[in-house]
Amino acid sequence: MELNDITKILPYLLVALMVLLSSALADSFLRCLSQVPNTTTSDFVFTQNDTEYSSLLHSTIINLRFSTSVMPKPLAIITPLTYSHIQSTILCSKHFNIQIRIRSGGHDYAGLSYTSYDQSSFVVLDLQELRSITIESGQNTAWVESGATLGELYYWLSQEGLNLGFPSGICATVGVGGHISGGGFGTMIRKYGLAADNVIDARIVDANGRVLDRESMGEDLFWAIRGGGGGSFGVVVAWKVNLVYVPEKVTVFSLSKTIEQGGSSLFNRWQYIGHNLSEDLFIRVIILPALNKAGNRTMQIIFNSMFLGTVDKLIETVTDSFPELGLQESDCSEMSWIESILFFDNYPEGESIDVLIDRTHKAKSYFNAKSDYVQEPIPEEKLEDIWKWCLEGERPILIMEPHGGKMNEIEETRIPYPHRKGYLYSIQYFEQWQDDTIESSEKRNSWMRKMYENMTPYVSKDPRAAYVNYRDLDLGQNDNAGNTTYLNAMKWGNKYFGDNFERLAMVKGVVDPDNFFFYEQSIPPLIMSEENCGSGSYQSL
């Protein structure tokens, strides 16, 4: 055989060899799991040889960018039915040096809960079968397993017939585990803070396979898992949360103005008052392209709101604090809090709340996103530039979420989420598309990076803050488990967590010093030496 012929077939031989090695590793891993007493692995372990594997892998992926054939696939998908299945998965993965990706709802923006960018062998621990919800109405608390969706939590709260809700996100199919792990904000953020602010206990399976609650894990680890990003410290299997009061009726509205209709000046006014309104009033802003009356492309400014009270009280509140909006009673709708969940998640009017327990994703697309935080209002004269940059994109959406209220009252070190007093609102830059060509992806990604760069003068600085639940690998990523360093990770860690990043890394150094729970933006272990801390360890941070 000629050298040229060997060169041509070498890549195919390497691929075949990798497949054989992966298959052998998967078989060894499966044999390890099968040694667990009273366990039938076929009930919860799915390898690439199983017919259910592909549909299960793709079942909860919402970003089609990470479901393509070229993305690395897990050796196996484990859908644990008991906590012991998680324990054995961790121990067997450690034995064979296999990484774990942890998935609760599949909404990870960068696909980090179900793929790997460094080509390491990995398995997906999919928690969808661990989704029990136990409501303790007498104590206004609930135990919620991480595999439950926000929609399932909201639905079962509504079935209690009490004025109880939970302050978390608006997308019903988001998994509870990932949402709370990153902080979690929604329409009641200004009244009750983040979802993670309302966690009072948790159960976690750590790197040694131990199931720990708040008392046994200690306050440092309990602090870290409430907003420090999922997947770095162990597998959080359940959360005990405080439930909050919601009135019999809430009022919602969605008022839209184009630039030509004064939308820009209204947005400018919102920048100054959105974070200072009544804590019962949440008004976010959604900005996207539209056609004006002349048929020309322009920008549309949508004021999307929920008020914890009746329409009469809402009109009184808005007339007093935001009269420029010109809100009328006819713009508003009174409904129950559970019905408002359907409103914000864009379900058709009249849809049954039963849809909240349907875990099927409404729509999937290719998308990209980034995040920012604003501490000073963007000068009104600069808004025209921003609208122009938006119009350079195909279908961009900017979503501004107000802070203030309860968020101002909570210290930035109380949990890892640091963006508290002094932050006016967050920005999510979002663009989606339906065709899977490389050209489409590159075009959208190029616009996103350019938009992010253009916004630099108008957003937070030193560091430029970002929201960990909108994962962004452009901010930086770990090299691999062996070369992860705290200094390298500061590039993205300080943006997500500010000064809390150091404490997160120190907790990691205690609970997972070998960095078993590793992925592209996992918290790296920062281990204090004897020289630095005297005894070589610490009891409390």
Coordinates of C-alpha atoms in Angstrom, one line a residue:
M1 CA 0.0 0.0 0.0
E2 CA 1.3 3.4 -1.0
L3 CA 2.1 6.1 1.7
N4 CA -0.6 8.4 0.1
D5 CA -3.2 5.6 0.5
I6 CA -2.3 5.1 4.2
T7 CA -2.5 8.9 4.8
K8 CA -6.0 9.0 3.2
I9 CA -7.4 6.2 5.4
L10 CA -5.6 7.1 8.6
P11 CA -8.4 9.5 9.9
Y12 CA -11.0 6.8 9.4
L13 CA -8.8 4.2 11.2
L14 CA -8.4 6.6 14.1
V15 CA -12.2 7.2 14.3
A16 CA -12.8 3.4 14.2
L17 CA -10.2 2.9 17.0
M18 CA -11.9 5.6 19.1
V19 CA -15.3 3.9 18.6
L20 CA -13.8 0.6 19.7
L21 CA -12.1 2.1 22.8
S22 CA -15.3 4.0 23.7
S23 CA -17.4 0.8 23.4
A24 CA -15.0 -1.1 25.6
L25 CA -15.0 1.7 28.2
A26 CA -18.8 1.8 28.1
D27 CA -18.9 -2.0 28.7
S28 CA -16.6 -1.8 31.6
F29 CA -18.6 1.1 33.1
L30 CA -21.8 -0.8 32.7
R31 CA -20.4 -3.9 34.4
C32 CA -19.4 -1.6 37.3
L33 CA -22.9 -0.3 37.6
S34 CA -24.4 -3.8 37.4
Q35 CA -22.5 -4.8 40.6
V36 CA -24.8 -2.6 42.7
P37 CA -27.2 -4.9 44.7
N38 CA -30.8 -5.2 43.6
T39 CA -30.2 -3.1 40.5
T40 CA -31.2 -3.8 36.9
T41 CA -29.2 -1.4 34.8
S42 CA -31.4 -1.7 31.8
D43 CA -34.1 0.3 33.7
F44 CA -31.9 3.4 33.9
V45 CA -28.7 3.1 31.9
F46 CA -28.8 3.6 28.1
T47 CA -25.7 3.2 25.9
Q48 CA -25.2 4.0 22.3
N49 CA -26.3 0.4 21.5
D50 CA -29.8 1.0 22.9
T51 CA -32.6 2.1 20.6
E52 CA -33.8 4.7 23.2
Y53 CA -30.4 6.4 23.4
S54 CA -30.7 8.9 20.7
S55 CA -34.3 10.0 21.5
L56 CA -33.4 10.3 25.2
L57 CA -30.3 12.3 24.5
H58 CA -32.2 14.8 22.3
S59 CA -35.5 14.8 24.3
T60 CA -34.8 17.9 26.3
I61 CA -32.2 19.7 24.2
I62 CA -33.6 23.1 23.2
N63 CA -30.6 24.6 21.5
L64 CA -30.1 22.6 18.3
R65 CA -26.6 24.0 17.9
F66 CA -25.5 21.3 20.3
S67 CA -27.5 18.4 18.9
T68 CA -25.6 18.0 15.7
S69 CA -23.8 14.8 14.6
V70 CA -20.4 16.4 15.1
M71 CA -20.9 17.1 18.8
P72 CA -19.3 14.6 21.2
K73 CA -21.9 12.1 22.6
P74 CA -21.9 10.5 26.0
L75 CA -20.8 6.9 26.5
A76 CA -24.1 6.4 28.3
I77 CA -27.1 8.3 29.6
I78 CA -28.1 7.4 33.2
T79 CA -31.7 8.3 34.3
P80 CA -31.4 7.4 38.0
L81 CA -34.5 6.2 39.8
T82 CA -33.0 6.4 43.2
Y83 CA -30.2 8.3 44.9
S84 CA -28.2 5.0 45.1
H85 CA -28.1 5.0 41.3
I86 CA -26.4 8.5 41.4
Q87 CA -24.0 7.2 44.1
S88 CA -22.9 4.3 42.0
T89 CA -22.6 6.4 38.9
I90 CA -20.2 8.7 40.6
L91 CA -18.1 5.9 42.1
C92 CA -17.9 4.0 38.8
S93 CA -17.1 7.2 36.8
K94 CA -14.3 8.0 39.2
H95 CA -12.9 4.5 38.9
F96 CA -12.8 4.6 35.1
N97 CA -11.8 8.4 34.9
I98 CA -15.1 9.2 33.1
Q99 CA -16.5 12.7 33.4
I100 CA -20.1 13.4 34.4
R101 CA -22.5 15.9 32.9
I102 CA -25.6 16.6 35.0
R103 CA -28.9 17.5 33.3
S104 CA -32.2 18.5 34.9
G105 CA -34.1 20.3 32.2
G106 CA -31.8 20.6 29.2
H107 CA -31.9 24.4 28.9
D108 CA -28.1 24.9 29.3
Y109 CA -27.3 27.7 26.9
A110 CA -23.9 26.2 26.0
G111 CA -24.9 22.6 26.1
L112 CA -22.6 21.8 29.0
S113 CA -25.2 19.5 30.7
Y114 CA -25.1 17.0 27.9
T115 CA -21.9 17.4 25.8
S116 CA -18.1 17.9 26.2
Y117 CA -15.9 20.2 24.2
D118 CA -12.6 18.6 25.2
Q119 CA -13.3 15.2 23.7
S120 CA -13.0 13.4 27.1
S121 CA -15.1 10.3 27.8
F122 CA -18.3 11.3 29.7
V123 CA -21.7 10.1 30.7
V124 CA -24.9 12.2 31.2
L125 CA -26.7 11.9 34.5
D126 CA -30.2 12.9 33.5
L127 CA -32.4 13.6 36.5
Q128 CA -35.8 13.7 34.8
E129 CA -37.0 10.7 36.8
L130 CA -36.2 12.4 40.1
R131 CA -38.9 15.0 40.0
S132 CA -41.1 14.5 43.1
I133 CA -42.6 17.6 44.8
T134 CA -43.7 17.5 48.4
I135 CA -45.6 20.6 49.6
E136 CA -45.7 21.3 53.3
S137 CA -48.4 23.8 53.2
G138 CA -48.5 24.2 57.0
Q139 CA -44.9 25.4 57.0
N140 CA -45.2 27.2 53.6
T141 CA -42.3 25.1 52.3
A142 CA -41.7 22.4 49.7
W143 CA -39.1 19.7 48.9
V144 CA -38.5 19.7 45.1
E145 CA -36.3 17.3 43.4
S146 CA -33.9 18.7 40.8
G147 CA -35.5 16.8 37.9
A148 CA -38.8 18.6 38.3
T149 CA -39.6 21.5 35.9
L150 CA -40.6 24.9 37.0
G151 CA -44.0 24.2 35.3
E152 CA -44.5 21.1 37.4
L153 CA -43.7 23.0 40.6
Y154 CA -46.1 25.8 39.7
Y155 CA -48.8 23.4 38.8
W156 CA -48.7 21.4 42.0
L157 CA -48.6 24.6 44.1
S158 CA -51.8 25.7 42.3
Q159 CA -53.5 22.4 43.2
E160 CA -53.0 23.1 46.9
G161 CA -55.7 25.9 46.6
L162 CA -53.6 28.3 48.7
N163 CA -52.1 31.7 47.9
L164 CA -48.7 30.1 47.6
G165 CA -46.2 30.6 44.8
F166 CA -42.4 30.4 44.2
P167 CA -40.2 33.2 42.8
S168 CA -38.5 31.7 39.8
G169 CA -38.4 31.7 36.0
I170 CA -41.1 32.1 33.4
C171 CA -40.2 29.1 31.1
A172 CA -42.2 26.1 32.3
T173 CA -39.8 23.4 30.9
V174 CA -36.7 24.7 32.7
G175 CA -35.4 22.2 35.2
V176 CA -35.5 23.2 38.8
G177 CA -32.0 21.9 39.5
G178 CA -30.1 24.0 36.9
H179 CA -32.3 27.1 37.5
I180 CA -31.8 27.3 41.3
S181 CA -28.1 26.4 40.9
G182 CA -27.4 29.6 39.0
G183 CA -29.7 31.9 41.1
G184 CA -32.9 32.0 39.1
F185 CA -34.9 35.1 38.5
G186 CA -38.5 35.7 37.4
T187 CA -41.4 38.0 37.7
M188 CA -41.3 38.2 41.5
I189 CA -37.6 39.0 41.7
R190 CA -38.3 42.5 43.1
K191 CA -40.7 41.2 45.7
Y192 CA -38.9 38.1 46.9
G193 CA -35.5 38.0 45.3
L194 CA -34.0 35.0 43.4
A195 CA -35.2 31.4 43.6
A196 CA -31.9 30.6 45.3
D197 CA -32.5 33.2 47.9
N198 CA -35.5 31.1 49.0
V199 CA -33.7 27.8 49.5
I200 CA -33.5 26.7 53.1
D201 CA -32.1 23.1 52.8
A202 CA -30.9 20.8 50.1
R203 CA -29.7 17.2 49.5
I204 CA -26.5 16.6 47.5
V205 CA -24.5 13.5 46.5
D206 CA -20.9 14.5 46.8
A207 CA -17.7 13.3 45.0
N208 CA -17.4 10.5 47.6
G209 CA -20.9 9.3 46.9
R210 CA -22.3 10.5 50.2
V211 CA -25.8 11.9 50.4
L212 CA -25.7 15.1 52.5
D213 CA -28.3 17.6 53.8
R214 CA -27.6 21.1 54.9
E215 CA -26.5 20.1 58.4
S216 CA -24.1 17.3 57.2
M217 CA -22.7 19.2 54.2
G218 CA -22.0 22.4 56.2
E219 CA -22.8 26.0 55.6
D220 CA -19.9 26.6 53.2
L221 CA -21.1 24.0 50.7
F222 CA -24.7 25.0 51.3
W223 CA -23.8 28.6 50.4
A224 CA -21.9 27.5 47.3
I225 CA -24.7 25.4 45.7
R226 CA -27.3 28.3 45.9
G227 CA -26.2 30.3 42.9
G228 CA -22.7 29.1 42.3
G229 CA -23.6 27.3 39.0
G230 CA -24.6 23.7 38.7
G231 CA -22.4 20.7 38.4
S232 CA -19.2 21.9 40.3
F233 CA -19.7 20.6 43.8
G234 CA -21.8 17.4 43.4
V235 CA -25.2 16.3 42.3
V236 CA -27.9 18.3 44.1
V237 CA -30.9 16.0 44.1
A238 CA -33.4 18.0 46.0
W239 CA -34.1 21.5 47.4
K240 CA -36.2 22.6 50.3
V241 CA -37.7 26.0 49.4
N242 CA -39.7 28.7 51.2
L243 CA -43.0 29.3 49.4
V244 CA -44.2 32.9 49.1
Y245 CA -47.6 34.7 49.3
V246 CA -49.3 35.5 46.0
P247 CA -52.7 37.4 46.0
E248 CA -55.9 36.0 44.6
K249 CA -55.5 38.1 41.5
V250 CA -52.5 39.5 39.7
T251 CA -52.6 41.9 36.7
V252 CA -50.5 41.6 33.6
F253 CA -50.0 43.7 30.5
S254 CA -47.8 43.8 27.4
L255 CA -47.7 47.3 25.9
S256 CA -45.8 47.8 22.6
K257 CA -44.4 51.0 21.1
T258 CA -42.2 51.4 18.0
I259 CA -39.4 53.9 17.9
E260 CA -41.6 56.1 15.8
Q261 CA -44.3 55.9 18.5
G262 CA -42.0 57.1 21.2
G263 CA -40.7 53.8 22.3
S264 CA -37.1 55.0 22.7
S265 CA -38.0 57.8 25.1
L266 CA -40.2 55.5 27.1
F267 CA -37.4 53.0 27.4
N268 CA -35.1 55.9 28.5
R269 CA -37.6 56.8 31.2
W270 CA -37.9 53.1 32.3
Q271 CA -34.1 53.0 32.9
Y272 CA -34.5 55.5 35.7
I273 CA -37.6 54.1 37.4
G274 CA -37.9 50.4 36.6
H275 CA -35.8 49.4 39.6
N276 CA -37.4 51.9 41.9
L277 CA -41.1 51.0 41.3
S278 CA -43.3 49.3 43.9
E279 CA -41.9 45.9 44.8
D280 CA -45.3 44.5 43.7
L281 CA -44.7 45.8 40.1
F282 CA -42.3 44.1 37.7
I283 CA -41.9 45.7 34.3
R284 CA -39.4 44.1 32.0
V285 CA -38.5 45.4 28.5
I286 CA -38.3 43.3 25.4
I287 CA -36.8 44.9 22.3
L288 CA -36.9 43.3 18.8
P289 CA -37.3 44.3 15.1
A290 CA -40.7 45.0 13.7
L291 CA -42.3 46.8 10.7
N292 CA -43.6 50.3 11.2
K293 CA -46.8 51.7 9.5
A294 CA -44.8 52.6 6.4
G295 CA -43.6 49.0 6.1
N296 CA -40.0 49.8 7.0
R297 CA -38.0 47.8 9.5
T298 CA -37.7 49.5 12.9
M299 CA -37.4 48.5 16.6
Q300 CA -40.3 47.6 18.8
I301 CA -40.1 48.3 22.6
I302 CA -42.4 46.0 24.6
F303 CA -43.2 46.7 28.3
N304 CA -44.1 43.3 29.7
S305 CA -45.4 43.4 33.2
M306 CA -46.9 41.6 36.2
F307 CA -48.4 43.4 39.2
L308 CA -49.2 41.5 42.4
G309 CA -52.7 43.0 42.8
T310 CA -55.8 44.2 41.0
V311 CA -56.0 46.2 37.8
D312 CA -57.4 49.3 39.8
K313 CA -54.4 49.3 42.0
L314 CA -52.0 48.7 39.1
I315 CA -53.4 51.7 37.2
E316 CA -53.1 53.9 40.3
T317 CA -49.5 52.7 40.8
V318 CA -48.4 53.2 37.2
T319 CA -50.2 56.6 36.9
D320 CA -48.2 57.8 39.9
S321 CA -44.8 56.4 39.1
F322 CA -44.7 55.9 35.3
P323 CA -47.4 58.2 33.8
E324 CA -45.5 58.5 30.5
L325 CA -46.5 54.9 29.7
G326 CA -50.1 56.0 29.3
L327 CA -51.4 52.6 30.6
Q328 CA -55.1 52.1 30.3
E329 CA -57.3 49.5 32.0
S330 CA -58.0 48.0 28.5
D331 CA -54.3 47.2 28.2
C332 CA -54.5 45.0 31.3
S333 CA -55.8 41.5 32.2
E334 CA -56.6 40.3 35.7
M335 CA -55.9 36.6 36.3
S336 CA -54.7 34.1 38.9
W337 CA -50.9 33.8 39.5
I338 CA -50.8 30.4 37.9
E339 CA -52.5 31.8 34.8
S340 CA -49.8 34.5 34.6
I341 CA -47.3 31.7 34.2
L342 CA -49.0 30.8 30.9
F343 CA -49.1 34.4 29.9
F344 CA -45.4 35.0 30.3
D345 CA -44.5 31.7 28.7
N346 CA -46.5 32.7 25.6
Y347 CA -49.1 29.9 25.7
P348 CA -52.3 30.6 23.8
E349 CA -55.1 32.4 25.7
G350 CA -57.4 29.9 27.3
E351 CA -54.8 27.2 27.4
S352 CA -55.3 24.8 30.4
I353 CA -52.8 24.9 33.2
D354 CA -52.4 21.2 32.6
V355 CA -49.9 22.1 29.9
L356 CA -47.5 23.0 32.8
I357 CA -47.0 19.3 33.6
D358 CA -46.3 18.4 29.9
R359 CA -42.5 18.3 29.8
T360 CA -42.5 18.5 26.0
H361 CA -40.6 21.5 24.7
K362 CA -42.9 23.8 22.7
A363 CA -40.2 24.7 20.1
K364 CA -36.6 24.1 19.5
S365 CA -34.2 26.3 17.5
Y366 CA -30.6 27.2 17.0
F367 CA -29.8 30.1 19.2
N368 CA -27.0 32.1 20.8
A369 CA -27.1 34.4 23.8
K370 CA -25.0 36.7 26.0
S371 CA -25.7 38.7 29.1
D372 CA -24.8 42.1 30.7
Y373 CA -25.8 44.2 33.6
V374 CA -26.4 48.0 33.7
Q375 CA -25.4 50.2 36.6
E376 CA -26.0 53.6 35.1
P377 CA -28.7 54.5 32.6
I378 CA -27.5 54.4 29.0
P379 CA -27.5 58.0 27.7
E380 CA -30.6 58.7 25.7
E381 CA -28.6 60.1 22.8
K382 CA -26.8 56.8 22.5
L383 CA -29.9 54.7 22.2
E384 CA -30.2 55.4 18.5
D385 CA -26.9 53.7 18.0
I386 CA -28.1 50.6 19.9
W387 CA -31.3 50.4 17.8
K388 CA -29.1 50.6 14.6
W389 CA -26.8 47.8 15.8
C390 CA -29.9 45.7 16.6
L391 CA -31.2 46.2 13.0
E392 CA -27.9 44.8 11.7
G393 CA -29.0 41.4 13.1
E394 CA -31.6 39.1 11.5
R395 CA -33.9 38.4 14.5
P396 CA -32.2 39.7 17.6
I397 CA -34.1 40.1 20.9
L398 CA -32.9 42.2 23.9
I399 CA -34.5 41.3 27.2
M400 CA -34.1 43.7 30.1
E401 CA -35.0 42.5 33.6
P402 CA -35.2 45.1 36.3
H403 CA -33.6 44.6 39.7
G404 CA -34.1 46.8 42.7
G405 CA -36.6 46.2 45.5
K406 CA -35.8 43.0 47.5
M407 CA -32.6 42.6 45.4
N408 CA -31.2 45.8 46.9
E409 CA -31.8 44.5 50.5
I410 CA -29.8 41.3 50.1
E411 CA -26.0 41.5 50.6
E412 CA -24.0 40.5 47.6
T413 CA -22.2 37.8 49.6
R414 CA -25.3 36.2 51.0
I415 CA -25.2 33.6 48.2
P416 CA -22.8 33.5 45.2
Y417 CA -25.0 35.6 42.9
P418 CA -23.5 39.1 43.5
H419 CA -25.4 41.5 41.3
R420 CA -27.5 43.3 43.9
K421 CA -27.6 46.9 45.1
G422 CA -26.4 49.3 42.4
Y423 CA -27.5 47.1 39.5
L424 CA -30.4 48.6 37.6
Y425 CA -31.2 45.8 35.2
S426 CA -29.8 42.9 33.3
I427 CA -29.6 42.4 29.6
Q428 CA -30.0 39.2 27.7
Y429 CA -28.9 39.4 24.0
F430 CA -30.6 36.6 22.2
E431 CA -30.9 35.5 18.5
Q432 CA -32.4 32.3 17.1
W433 CA -32.6 30.8 13.7
Q434 CA -34.0 27.6 12.1
D435 CA -31.5 26.5 9.4
D436 CA -28.4 24.5 10.4
T437 CA -25.9 25.7 7.9
I438 CA -22.4 26.8 9.0
E439 CA -23.0 30.1 7.3
S440 CA -26.1 30.9 9.4
S441 CA -24.4 30.1 12.6
E442 CA -21.3 32.1 11.8
K443 CA -23.4 35.1 10.7
R444 CA -25.5 35.1 13.9
N445 CA -22.5 34.5 16.2
S446 CA -20.6 37.3 14.5
W447 CA -23.5 39.7 15.0
M448 CA -23.7 38.7 18.7
R449 CA -20.0 39.2 19.4
K450 CA -20.1 42.6 17.6
M451 CA -23.2 43.7 19.6
Y452 CA -21.6 42.7 22.8
E453 CA -18.4 44.6 22.0
N454 CA -20.4 47.7 21.0
M455 CA -22.2 47.7 24.3
T456 CA -19.0 47.8 26.3
P457 CA -19.1 51.5 27.2
Y458 CA -22.7 51.3 28.6
V459 CA -22.6 48.3 30.9
S460 CA -21.0 47.2 34.2
K461 CA -17.2 47.3 34.4
D462 CA -14.4 45.8 36.5
P463 CA -15.6 43.2 36.1
R464 CA -18.1 43.3 33.3
A465 CA -20.9 41.3 35.0
A466 CA -22.6 38.3 33.4
Y467 CA -25.4 35.8 34.5
V468 CA -24.2 32.3 35.0
N469 CA -27.5 30.8 33.9
Y470 CA -26.8 32.3 30.4
R471 CA -23.6 30.4 30.0
D472 CA -21.2 32.1 27.6
L473 CA -18.0 30.2 26.6
D474 CA -16.7 33.3 24.9
L475 CA -15.9 34.6 28.4
G476 CA -13.3 31.8 28.8
Q477 CA -13.2 28.2 29.8
N478 CA -11.1 25.6 31.6
D479 CA -8.5 23.8 29.6
N480 CA -9.0 20.3 30.9
A481 CA -9.3 18.7 34.3
G482 CA -5.5 18.4 34.7
N483 CA -4.7 22.0 33.8
T484 CA -7.5 23.9 35.4
T485 CA -6.2 26.9 37.4
Y486 CA -8.0 29.4 39.5
L487 CA -6.1 32.3 37.8
N488 CA -7.3 31.2 34.4
A489 CA -10.8 30.7 35.5
M490 CA -11.0 34.2 37.0
K491 CA -11.5 35.5 33.4
W492 CA -15.1 34.2 33.5
G493 CA -15.6 33.4 37.2
N494 CA -15.3 37.1 38.3
K495 CA -17.9 38.1 35.7
Y496 CA -20.4 35.6 37.0
F497 CA -19.7 35.8 40.7
G498 CA -17.6 38.9 41.4
D499 CA -15.7 38.7 44.7
N500 CA -17.6 35.6 45.6
F501 CA -15.6 33.6 43.0
E502 CA -12.6 33.1 45.4
R503 CA -14.8 31.7 48.1
L504 CA -16.5 29.3 45.6
A505 CA -13.1 28.0 44.6
M506 CA -12.0 27.6 48.2
V507 CA -15.2 25.5 48.9
K508 CA -14.4 23.5 45.8
G509 CA -10.9 22.9 47.1
V510 CA -12.4 21.3 50.3
V511 CA -15.3 19.3 48.9
D512 CA -13.8 18.2 45.6
P513 CA -10.0 18.8 45.7
D514 CA -9.4 16.3 42.9
N515 CA -11.8 18.2 40.6
F516 CA -13.9 15.2 39.7
F517 CA -16.9 17.4 38.9
F518 CA -15.2 19.2 36.0
Y519 CA -16.6 20.8 32.9
E520 CA -15.7 23.8 30.7
Q521 CA -16.8 26.4 33.2
S522 CA -16.8 24.4 36.4
I523 CA -15.4 26.1 39.6
P524 CA -11.7 25.1 39.9
P525 CA -10.4 23.9 43.3
L526 CA -8.4 26.6 45.2
I527 CA -6.6 24.7 47.9
M528 CA -5.0 26.8 50.7
S529 CA -1.4 25.7 51.5
E530 CA -0.1 25.5 55.1
E531 CA 2.0 28.5 54.4
N532 CA -1.0 30.6 53.5
C533 CA -3.5 29.5 56.2
G534 CA -1.4 28.1 59.0
S535 CA -3.2 24.8 59.6
G536 CA -3.5 23.9 56.0
S537 CA -7.3 23.9 56.3
Y538 CA -10.2 26.0 57.4
Q539 CA -13.5 25.5 59.2
S540 CA -15.5 28.4 57.9
L541 CA -14.9 30.9 55.1

